[in-house]
Coordinates of C-alpha atoms and ligand atoms in Angstrom, one line a residue:
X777 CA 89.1 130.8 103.9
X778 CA 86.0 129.3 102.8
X779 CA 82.2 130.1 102.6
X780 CA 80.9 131.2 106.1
X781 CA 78.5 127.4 106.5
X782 CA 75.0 127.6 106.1
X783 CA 72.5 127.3 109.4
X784 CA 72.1 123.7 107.8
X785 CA 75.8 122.6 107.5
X786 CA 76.0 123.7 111.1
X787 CA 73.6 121.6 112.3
X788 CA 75.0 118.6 110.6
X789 CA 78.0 119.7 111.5
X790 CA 77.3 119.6 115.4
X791 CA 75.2 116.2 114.8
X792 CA 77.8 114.2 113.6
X793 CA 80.5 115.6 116.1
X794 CA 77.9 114.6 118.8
X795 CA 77.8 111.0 117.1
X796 CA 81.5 111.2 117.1
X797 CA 81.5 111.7 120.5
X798 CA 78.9 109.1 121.6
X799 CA 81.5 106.7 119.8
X800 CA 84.4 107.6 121.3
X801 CA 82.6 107.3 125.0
X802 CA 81.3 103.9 123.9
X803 CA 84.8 102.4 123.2
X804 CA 86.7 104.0 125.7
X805 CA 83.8 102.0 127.8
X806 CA 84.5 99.1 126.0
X807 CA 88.3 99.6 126.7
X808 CA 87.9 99.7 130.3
X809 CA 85.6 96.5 130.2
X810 CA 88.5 93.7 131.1
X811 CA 87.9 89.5 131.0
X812 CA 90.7 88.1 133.4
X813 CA 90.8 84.1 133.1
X814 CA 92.6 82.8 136.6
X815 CA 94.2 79.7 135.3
X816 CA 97.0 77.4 136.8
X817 CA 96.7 73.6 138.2
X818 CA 95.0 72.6 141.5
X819 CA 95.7 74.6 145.0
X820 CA 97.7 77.1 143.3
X821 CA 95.6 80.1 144.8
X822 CA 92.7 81.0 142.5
X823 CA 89.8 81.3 144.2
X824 CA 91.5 82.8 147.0
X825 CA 93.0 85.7 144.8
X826 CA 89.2 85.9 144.0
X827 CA 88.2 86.0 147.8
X828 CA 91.2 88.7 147.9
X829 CA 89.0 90.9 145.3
X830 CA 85.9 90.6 147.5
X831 CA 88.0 91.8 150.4
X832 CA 89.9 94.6 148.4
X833 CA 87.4 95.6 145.9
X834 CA 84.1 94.8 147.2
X835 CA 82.3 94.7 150.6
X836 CA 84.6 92.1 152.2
X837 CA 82.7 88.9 153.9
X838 CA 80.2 90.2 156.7
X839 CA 79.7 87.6 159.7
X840 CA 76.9 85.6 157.9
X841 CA 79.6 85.4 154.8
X842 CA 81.8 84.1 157.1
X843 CA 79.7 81.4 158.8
X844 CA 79.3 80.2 155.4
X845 CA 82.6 78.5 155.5
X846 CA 82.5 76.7 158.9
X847 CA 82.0 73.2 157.4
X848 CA 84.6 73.7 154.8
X849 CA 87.2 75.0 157.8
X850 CA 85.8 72.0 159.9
X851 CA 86.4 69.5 157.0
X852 CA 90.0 71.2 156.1
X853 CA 90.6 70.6 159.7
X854 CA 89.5 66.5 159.9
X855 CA 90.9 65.9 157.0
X856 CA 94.2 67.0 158.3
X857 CA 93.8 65.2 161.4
X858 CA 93.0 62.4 159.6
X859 CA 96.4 62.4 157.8
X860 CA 97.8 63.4 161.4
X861 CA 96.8 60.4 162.3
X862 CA 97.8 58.3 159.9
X863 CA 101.7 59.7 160.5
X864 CA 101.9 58.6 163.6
X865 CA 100.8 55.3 162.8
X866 CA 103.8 55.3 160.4
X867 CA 106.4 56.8 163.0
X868 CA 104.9 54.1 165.5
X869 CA 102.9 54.6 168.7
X870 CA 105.9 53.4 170.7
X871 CA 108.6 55.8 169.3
X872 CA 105.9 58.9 170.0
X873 CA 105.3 57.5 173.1
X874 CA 108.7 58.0 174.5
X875 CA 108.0 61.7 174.6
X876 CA 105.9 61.0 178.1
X877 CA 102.7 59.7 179.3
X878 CA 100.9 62.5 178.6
X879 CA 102.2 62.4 175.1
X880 CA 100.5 58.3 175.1
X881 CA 97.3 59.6 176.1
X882 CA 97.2 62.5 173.6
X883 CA 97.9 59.8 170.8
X884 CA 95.3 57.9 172.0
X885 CA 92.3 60.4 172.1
X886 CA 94.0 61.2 168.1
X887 CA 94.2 57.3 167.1
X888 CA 90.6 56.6 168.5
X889 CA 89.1 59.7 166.7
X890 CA 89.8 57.8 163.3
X891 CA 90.2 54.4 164.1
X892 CA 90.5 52.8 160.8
X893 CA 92.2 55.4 158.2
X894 CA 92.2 53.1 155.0
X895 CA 89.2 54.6 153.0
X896 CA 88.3 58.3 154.5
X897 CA 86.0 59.0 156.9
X898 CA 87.3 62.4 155.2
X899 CA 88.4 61.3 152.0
X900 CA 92.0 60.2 152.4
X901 CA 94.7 61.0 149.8
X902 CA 96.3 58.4 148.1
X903 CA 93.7 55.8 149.2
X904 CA 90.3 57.3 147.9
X905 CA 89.8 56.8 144.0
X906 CA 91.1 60.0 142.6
X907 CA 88.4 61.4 140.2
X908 CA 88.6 62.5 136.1
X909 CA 92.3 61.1 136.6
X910 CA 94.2 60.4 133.5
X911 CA 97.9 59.8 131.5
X912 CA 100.1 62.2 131.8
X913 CA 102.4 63.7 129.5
X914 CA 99.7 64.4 126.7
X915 CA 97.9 67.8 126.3
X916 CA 95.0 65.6 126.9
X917 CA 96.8 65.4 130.4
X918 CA 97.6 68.6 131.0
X919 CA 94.1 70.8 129.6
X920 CA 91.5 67.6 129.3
X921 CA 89.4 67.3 126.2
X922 CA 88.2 70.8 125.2
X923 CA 84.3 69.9 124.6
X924 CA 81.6 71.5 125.7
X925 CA 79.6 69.4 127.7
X926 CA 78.7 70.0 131.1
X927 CA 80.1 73.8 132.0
X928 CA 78.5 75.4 134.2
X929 CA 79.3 79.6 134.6
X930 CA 77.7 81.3 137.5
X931 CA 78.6 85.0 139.1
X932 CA 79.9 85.5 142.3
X933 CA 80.4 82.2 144.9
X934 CA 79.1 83.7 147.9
X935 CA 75.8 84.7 146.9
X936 CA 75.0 81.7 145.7
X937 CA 74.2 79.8 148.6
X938 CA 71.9 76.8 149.9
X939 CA 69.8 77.1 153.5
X940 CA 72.5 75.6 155.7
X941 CA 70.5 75.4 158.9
X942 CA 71.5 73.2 161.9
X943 CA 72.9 69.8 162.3
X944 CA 74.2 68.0 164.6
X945 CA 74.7 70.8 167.1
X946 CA 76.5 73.0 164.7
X947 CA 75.3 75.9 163.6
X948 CA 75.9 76.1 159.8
X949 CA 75.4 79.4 158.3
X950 CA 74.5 79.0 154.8
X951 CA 77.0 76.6 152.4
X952 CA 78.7 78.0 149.3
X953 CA 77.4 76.0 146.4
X954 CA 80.5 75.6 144.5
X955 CA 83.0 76.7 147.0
X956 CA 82.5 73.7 149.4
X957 CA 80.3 70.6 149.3
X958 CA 77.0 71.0 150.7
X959 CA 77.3 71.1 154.7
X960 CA 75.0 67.7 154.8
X961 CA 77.9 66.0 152.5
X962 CA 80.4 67.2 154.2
X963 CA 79.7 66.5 157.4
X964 CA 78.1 62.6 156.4
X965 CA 81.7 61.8 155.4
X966 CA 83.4 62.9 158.7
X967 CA 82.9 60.5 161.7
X968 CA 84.9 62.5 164.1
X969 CA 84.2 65.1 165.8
X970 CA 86.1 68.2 166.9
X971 CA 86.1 67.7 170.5
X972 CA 87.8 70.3 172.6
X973 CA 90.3 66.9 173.6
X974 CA 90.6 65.7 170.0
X975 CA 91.4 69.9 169.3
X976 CA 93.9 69.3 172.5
X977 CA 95.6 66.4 171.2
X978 CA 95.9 67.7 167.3
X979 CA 97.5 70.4 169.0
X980 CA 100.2 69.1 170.3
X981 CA 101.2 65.8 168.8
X982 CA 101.0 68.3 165.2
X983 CA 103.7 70.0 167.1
X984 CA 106.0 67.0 167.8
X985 CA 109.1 67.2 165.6
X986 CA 109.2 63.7 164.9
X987 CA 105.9 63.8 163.1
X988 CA 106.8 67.0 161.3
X989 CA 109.7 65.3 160.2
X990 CA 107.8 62.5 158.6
X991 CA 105.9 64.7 156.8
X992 CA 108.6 66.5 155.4
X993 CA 110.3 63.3 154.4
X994 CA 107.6 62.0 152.9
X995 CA 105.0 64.4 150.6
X996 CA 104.3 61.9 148.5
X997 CA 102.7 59.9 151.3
X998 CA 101.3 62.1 153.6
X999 CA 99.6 65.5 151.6
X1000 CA 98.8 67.9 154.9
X1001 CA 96.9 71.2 152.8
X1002 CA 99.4 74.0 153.1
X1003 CA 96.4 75.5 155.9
X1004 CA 96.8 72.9 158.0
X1005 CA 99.4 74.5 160.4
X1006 CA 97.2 78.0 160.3
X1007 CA 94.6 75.6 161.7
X1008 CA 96.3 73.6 163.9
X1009 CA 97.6 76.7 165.2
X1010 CA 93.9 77.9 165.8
X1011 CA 92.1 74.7 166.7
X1012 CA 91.4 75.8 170.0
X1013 CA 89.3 78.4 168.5
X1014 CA 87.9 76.3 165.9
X1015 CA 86.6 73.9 168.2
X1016 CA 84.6 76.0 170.1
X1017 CA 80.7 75.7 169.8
X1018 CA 80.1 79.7 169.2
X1019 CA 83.0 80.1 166.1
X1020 CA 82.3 82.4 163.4
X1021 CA 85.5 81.9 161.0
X1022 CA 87.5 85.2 160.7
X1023 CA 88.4 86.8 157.2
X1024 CA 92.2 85.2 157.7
X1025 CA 89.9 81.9 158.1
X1026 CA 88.2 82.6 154.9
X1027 CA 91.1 82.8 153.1
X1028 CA 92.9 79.8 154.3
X1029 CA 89.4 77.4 153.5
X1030 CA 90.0 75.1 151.1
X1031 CA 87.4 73.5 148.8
X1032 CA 88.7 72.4 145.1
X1033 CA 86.8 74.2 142.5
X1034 CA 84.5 72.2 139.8
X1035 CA 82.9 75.2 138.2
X1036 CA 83.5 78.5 136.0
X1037 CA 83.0 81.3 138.3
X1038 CA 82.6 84.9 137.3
X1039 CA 82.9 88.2 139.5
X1040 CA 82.3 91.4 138.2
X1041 CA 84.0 94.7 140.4
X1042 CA 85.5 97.6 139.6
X1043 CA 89.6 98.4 140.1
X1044 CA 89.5 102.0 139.6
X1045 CA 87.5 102.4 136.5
X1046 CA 88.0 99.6 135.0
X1047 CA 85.3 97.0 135.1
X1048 CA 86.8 93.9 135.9
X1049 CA 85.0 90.5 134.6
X1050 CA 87.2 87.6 136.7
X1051 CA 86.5 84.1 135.6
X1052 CA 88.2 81.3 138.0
X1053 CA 88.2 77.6 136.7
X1054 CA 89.0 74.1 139.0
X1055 CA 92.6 73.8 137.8
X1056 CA 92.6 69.9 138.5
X1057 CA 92.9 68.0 135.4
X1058 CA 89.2 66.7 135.4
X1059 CA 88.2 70.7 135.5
X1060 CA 90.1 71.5 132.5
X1061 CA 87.7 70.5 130.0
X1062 CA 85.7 73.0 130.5
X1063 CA 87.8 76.2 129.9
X1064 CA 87.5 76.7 126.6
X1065 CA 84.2 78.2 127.5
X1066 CA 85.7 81.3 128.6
X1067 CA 88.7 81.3 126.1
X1068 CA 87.0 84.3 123.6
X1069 CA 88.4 87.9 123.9
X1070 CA 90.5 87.8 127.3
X1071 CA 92.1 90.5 128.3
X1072 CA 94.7 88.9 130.6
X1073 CA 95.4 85.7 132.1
X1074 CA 96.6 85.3 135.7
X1075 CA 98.4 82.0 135.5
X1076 CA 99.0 81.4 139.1
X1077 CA 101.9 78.4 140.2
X1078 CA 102.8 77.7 144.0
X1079 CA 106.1 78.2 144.0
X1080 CA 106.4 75.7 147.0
X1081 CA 105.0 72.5 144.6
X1082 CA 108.1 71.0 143.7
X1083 CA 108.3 68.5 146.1
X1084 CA 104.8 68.0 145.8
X1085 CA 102.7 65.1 143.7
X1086 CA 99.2 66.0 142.2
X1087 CA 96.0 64.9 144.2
X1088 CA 94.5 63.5 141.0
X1089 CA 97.6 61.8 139.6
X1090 CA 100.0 60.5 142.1
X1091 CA 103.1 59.8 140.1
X1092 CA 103.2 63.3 138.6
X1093 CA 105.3 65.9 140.4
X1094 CA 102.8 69.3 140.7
X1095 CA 105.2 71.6 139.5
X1096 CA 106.5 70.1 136.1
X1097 CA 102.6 69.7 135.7
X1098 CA 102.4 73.5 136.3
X1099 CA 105.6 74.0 133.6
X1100 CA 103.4 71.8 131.3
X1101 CA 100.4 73.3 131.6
X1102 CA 102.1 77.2 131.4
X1103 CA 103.2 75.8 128.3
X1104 CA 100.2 75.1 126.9
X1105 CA 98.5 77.8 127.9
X1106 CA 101.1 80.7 127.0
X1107 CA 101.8 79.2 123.4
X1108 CA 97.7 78.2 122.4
X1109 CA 96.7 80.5 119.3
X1110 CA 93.9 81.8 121.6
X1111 CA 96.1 83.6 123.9
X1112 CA 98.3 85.6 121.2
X1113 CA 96.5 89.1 122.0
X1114 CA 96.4 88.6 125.9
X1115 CA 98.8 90.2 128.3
X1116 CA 99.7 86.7 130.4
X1117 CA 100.9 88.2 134.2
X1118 CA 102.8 85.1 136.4
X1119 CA 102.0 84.8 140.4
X1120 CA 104.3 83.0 141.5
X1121 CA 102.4 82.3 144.7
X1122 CA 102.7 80.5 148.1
X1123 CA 105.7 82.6 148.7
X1124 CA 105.6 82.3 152.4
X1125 CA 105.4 78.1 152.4
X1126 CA 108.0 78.3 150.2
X1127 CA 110.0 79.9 152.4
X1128 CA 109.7 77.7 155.0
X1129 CA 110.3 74.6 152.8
X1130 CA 113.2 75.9 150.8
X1131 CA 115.6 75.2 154.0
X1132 CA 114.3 72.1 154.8
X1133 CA 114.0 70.2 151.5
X1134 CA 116.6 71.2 148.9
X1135 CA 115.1 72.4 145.4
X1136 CA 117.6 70.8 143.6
X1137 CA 116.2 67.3 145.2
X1138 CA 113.6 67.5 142.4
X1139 CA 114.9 69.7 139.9
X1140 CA 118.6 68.3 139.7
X1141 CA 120.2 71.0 137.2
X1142 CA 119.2 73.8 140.0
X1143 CA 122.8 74.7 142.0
X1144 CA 121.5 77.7 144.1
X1145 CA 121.2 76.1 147.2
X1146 CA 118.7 77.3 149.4
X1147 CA 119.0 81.1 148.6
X1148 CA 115.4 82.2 148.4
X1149 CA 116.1 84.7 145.4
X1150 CA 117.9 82.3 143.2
X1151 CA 115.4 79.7 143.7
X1152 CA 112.7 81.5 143.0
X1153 CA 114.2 83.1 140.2
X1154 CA 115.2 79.6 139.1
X1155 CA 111.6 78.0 139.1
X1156 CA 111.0 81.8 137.1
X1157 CA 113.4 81.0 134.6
X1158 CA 111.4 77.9 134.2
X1159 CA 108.5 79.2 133.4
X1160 CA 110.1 81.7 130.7
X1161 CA 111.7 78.6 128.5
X1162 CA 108.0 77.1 128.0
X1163 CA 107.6 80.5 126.4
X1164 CA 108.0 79.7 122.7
X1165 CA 105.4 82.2 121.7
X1166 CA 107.3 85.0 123.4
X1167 CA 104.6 86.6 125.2
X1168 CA 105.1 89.5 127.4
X1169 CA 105.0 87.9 130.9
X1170 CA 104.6 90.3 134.1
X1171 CA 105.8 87.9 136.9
X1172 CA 105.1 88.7 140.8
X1173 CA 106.2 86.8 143.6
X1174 CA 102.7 86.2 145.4
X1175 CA 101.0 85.3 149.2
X1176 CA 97.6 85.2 148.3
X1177 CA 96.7 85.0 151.4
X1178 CA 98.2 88.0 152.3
X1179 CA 95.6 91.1 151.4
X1180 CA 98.3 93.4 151.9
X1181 CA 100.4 91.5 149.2
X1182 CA 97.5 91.3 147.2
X1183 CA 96.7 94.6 146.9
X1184 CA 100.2 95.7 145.8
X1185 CA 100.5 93.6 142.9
X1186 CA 97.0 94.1 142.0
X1187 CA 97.9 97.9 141.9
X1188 CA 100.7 96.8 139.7
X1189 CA 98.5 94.0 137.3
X1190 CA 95.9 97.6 136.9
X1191 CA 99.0 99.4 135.0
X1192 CA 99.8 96.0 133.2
X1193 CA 95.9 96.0 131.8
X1194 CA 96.2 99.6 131.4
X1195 CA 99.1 99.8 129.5
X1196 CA 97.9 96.9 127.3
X1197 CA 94.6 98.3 126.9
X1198 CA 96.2 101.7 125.1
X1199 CA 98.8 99.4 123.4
X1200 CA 95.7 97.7 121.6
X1201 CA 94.0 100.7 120.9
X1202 CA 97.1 102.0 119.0
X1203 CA 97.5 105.0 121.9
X1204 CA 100.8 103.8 122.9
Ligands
GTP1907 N1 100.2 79.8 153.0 C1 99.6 80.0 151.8 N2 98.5 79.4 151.5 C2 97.9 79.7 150.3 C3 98.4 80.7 149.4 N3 97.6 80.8 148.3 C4 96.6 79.9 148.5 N4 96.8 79.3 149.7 C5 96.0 78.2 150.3 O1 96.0 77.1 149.3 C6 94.8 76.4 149.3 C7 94.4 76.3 147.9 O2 94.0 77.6 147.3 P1 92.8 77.8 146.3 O3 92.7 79.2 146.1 O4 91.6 77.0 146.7 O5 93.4 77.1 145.0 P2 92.8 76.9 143.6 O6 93.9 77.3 142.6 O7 91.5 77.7 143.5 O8 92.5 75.4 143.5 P3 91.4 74.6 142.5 O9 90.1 75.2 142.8 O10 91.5 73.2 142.9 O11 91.9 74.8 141.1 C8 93.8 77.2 150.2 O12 93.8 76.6 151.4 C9 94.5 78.6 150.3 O13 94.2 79.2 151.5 C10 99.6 81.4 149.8 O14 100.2 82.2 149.1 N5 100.2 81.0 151.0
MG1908 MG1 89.6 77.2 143.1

C-alpha cells in the first residue's frame, strides 16, 4: 500500500496518461495509413483495379466522368479495326468472299476505311517503332534503369483533366491527362471514322470464324486488345452521335500508363494511398520513386498472356516477362517488410483461350491439359518458384473488370493488410 499521491502527483499523473493516450491514437492512425504499389508488366489490369476503387470506394464515374473516355473507347475501337483489317488481308479477300455477296461488300466498306495499314493511321503493332524498347533477359530488361529523372506523381486520374471541347462533330467531354492521349492527338492519328456502315461491317466480318481463327493462330502477328470483342460487340452503340460510355465502358478503355498515379480512399478505416505505375518496360524506371515504406504490393499478371508477345519487345513472350519481373520484384531488399498479394487476373479471357490454344504450346513441361484449375494453378506454381525470398504471397484469381469480383477479393486483401498491420506492430 503506498502513500495516498499528492494533489501534484495526480496531476502529473493524469498528464502523462493523457500524452500516453494521444500516442497511442496517433500510431494506431499511422497503422491504418496503408501505401499499396500496383505493379506487374503492361495490360495486366492496373489502372482498371484503380478505376474499380473509384467505383467501390468512391463516388463511381458521373456522366461527365464518363464522356471523358470517348476518344480513348473510339481509338481502342479503330485500332482494332485497323488490325481487323489487316487479318483479312492476310486470310485473302477472295477466301472471305466466298461467305456471300453481302459478305464482299462488308469487306470492302472495312478495307477502304484503312486503305494502306503499313504505318498506323492508329498506330499499328508490330509496324510502328516500339518506344523505350530494350534487351531482354537483363534486370535492366525487366525494371529499366532505376534513376530519377523524369517521374512524374500526380493524385487521382480523373480530376485531372484538359478542356476537351468539340471536334470534328464529336463531342468530347474532357480528356484524362495521363489516362489517354489528349483527344486532339488521338483523333489526328485516326483517319477513319466510325461510320454507322464501317460499325456494320466490323460487326460482322469480326464475327466470321475464319478471321477469328487467324487471330487465334497467330498472336504474334495480329495483337487485337483483350476489349476488342466487348467493343465489337457494342459498336452499334459506340457509333452513335449521342454516346456517353457506360461504367462497363470505362472499365474496358484502354490507354497505357506513362505516369505514377496516386489515389487516396478509405476501405473501412483504413486510409488507403494506391500508387499505379505504366508496367511497360520504358515505365519502369521510374518506380523506385514510390519504393519507401509500402505496405503491400499488388503484383497483378494476366493469366491469359502466355501465348502473348510484349507490345514493346516483340520476341519476348508476356508471361515469362511477368515470371521475370515477379522475380525481381518479390526478392528486391526493398520489398522484405511488405505483404506481396498475387491477382492472377484476366480470368474470364483466359477462359476462353485455355480450350482453344493449349498452355502447354508455350510452357512445354505443363501436362494439365485444358483443365482450368490445373492451369491456373500451374502458371501459380510459377510464380511461387521465382520466390527465393520466401515472402508470404496471398494469390486471387482476378476479373478486373468485374466489380463484383473486385469487391470480394478486395474484402479479402483488407484482412491481408489488416493482419499484417498487427503482425508489424507486434499485436499478433
Ligand atoms: N476481359 C478482361 N479485360 C481486362 C481484365 N483486366 C483488365 N482488362 C482490360 O485489359 C486492358 C489493360 O488494362 P489496364 O488496367 O489498362 O492495364 P495496366 O496494367 O494498367 O497497363 P499499363 O498501364 O500499360 O501498365 C484494358 O482494356 C482492361 O479493360 C480482365 O480481368 N478481363
Ligand atoms: Mg495502367
Amino acid at each position: 500500500m503506498g502513500q495516498p499521491a499528492s494533489k501534484e502527483a495526480r496531476t502529473e499523473r493524469a498528464r502523462s496518461d493523457a500524452i500516453d493516450r494521444t500516442i497511442q491514437e496517433d500510431s494506431k492512425r499511422f497503422k491504418k495509413e496503408c501505401k499499396i504499389l500496383l505493379l506487374g508488366s503492361g495490360e495486366s489490369g492496373k489502372s482498371t483495379i484503380v478505376k474499380q476503387m473509384k467505383i467501390i470506394h468512391q463516388r463511381g464515374y458521373d456522366t461527365q466522368e464518363r464522356a471523358v473516355y470517348r476518344p480513348t473507347i473510339y481509338k481502342n475501337v479503330l485500332d482494332s479495326a485497323a488490325t481487323l483489317a489487316r487479318v483479312v488481308r492476310r486470310v485473302g479477300v477472295e477466301r472471305i468472299a466466298t461467305e456471300g455477296e453481302e459478305v464482299r461488300r462488308l469487306v470492302g466498306v472495312l478495307l477502304s476505311a484503312f486503305p494502306t495499314v503499313t504505318m498506323g493511321p492508329v498506330g499499328l503493332e508490330g509496324e510502328t517503332d516500339i518506344e523505350g524498347s530494350t534487351t531482354s533477359g537483363s534486370l535492366t530488361g525487366t525494371l529499366g534503369t532505376l534513376d530519377s529523372s523524369g517521374v512524374e506523381v500526380g493524385l487521382d486520374p480523373v480530376p485531372f483533366t484538359r478542356d476537351g471541347g468539340y471536334l470534328g462533330g464529336m463531342p468530347l467531354g474532357r480528356i484524362p491527362t495521363t489516362d489517354s492521349p489528349h483527344a486532339a492527338d488521338v483523333l489526328a492519328q485516326t483517319h477513319a471514322v466510325l461510320t454507322p456502315a464501317l460499325a456494320d461491317a466490323i460487326w460482322h466480318i469480326s464475327r466470321l470464324p475464319v478471321v477469328e481463327k487467324m487471330v487465334d493462330d497467330h498472336p504474334a502477328d495480329f495483337y487485337l486488345m483483350d476489349s476488342a470483342s466487348y467493343f465489337f460487340n457494342s459498336i452499334h452503340r459506340i457509333a452513335a452521335p449521342t454516346y456517353i460510355p457506360n461504367e462497363e465502358d470505362v472499365l474496358r478503355a484502354r490507354a497505357k500508363s506513362t505516369a505514377i498515379i496516386e489515389t487516396r480512399f478509405f476501405m473501412g478505416d483504413l486510409s488507403i494511398h494506391m500508387f499505379d505505375v505504366g508496367g511497360q518496360r520504358s515505365e519502369r524506371k521510374k518506380w523506385i520513386h514510390c519504393f519507401e515504406s509500402v505496405t503491400s504490393i499488388i503484383f497483378c499478371t494476366a493469366l491469359s498472356e502466355y501465348d502473348q508477345v510484349l507490345e514493346e519487345e516483340k520476341r519476348v513472350n508476356r508471361m515469362r516477362e511477368s515470371l521475370y519481373l515477379f522475380e525481381s520484384i518479390i526478392n528486391s531488399r526493398w520489398f522484405l517488410r511488405t505483404s506481396v498479394i498475387l491477382f492472377l487476373n484476366k480470368i474470364d479471357v483466359f477462359k476462353r483461350k485455355l480450350p482453344k490454344i493449349p498452355l502447354g504450346r508455350y510452357f512445354p513441361e505443363y501436362a494439365g491439359g485444358n483443365d482450368l484449375q490445373k492451369a491456373a494453378k500451374y502458371i501459380l506454381w510459377k510464380f511461387m518458384q521465382e520466390n527465393r525470398a520466401k515472402l508470404t504471397v496471398y494469390p486471387h484469381v482476378t476479373q478486373a473488370t468485374n466489380t463484383k469480383n473486385i469487391r470480394l477479393v478486395f474484402a479479402a486483401v483488407k484482412e491481408t493488410i489488416l493482419q499484417n498491420a498487427l503482425k508489424d506492430s507486434g499485436i499478433l
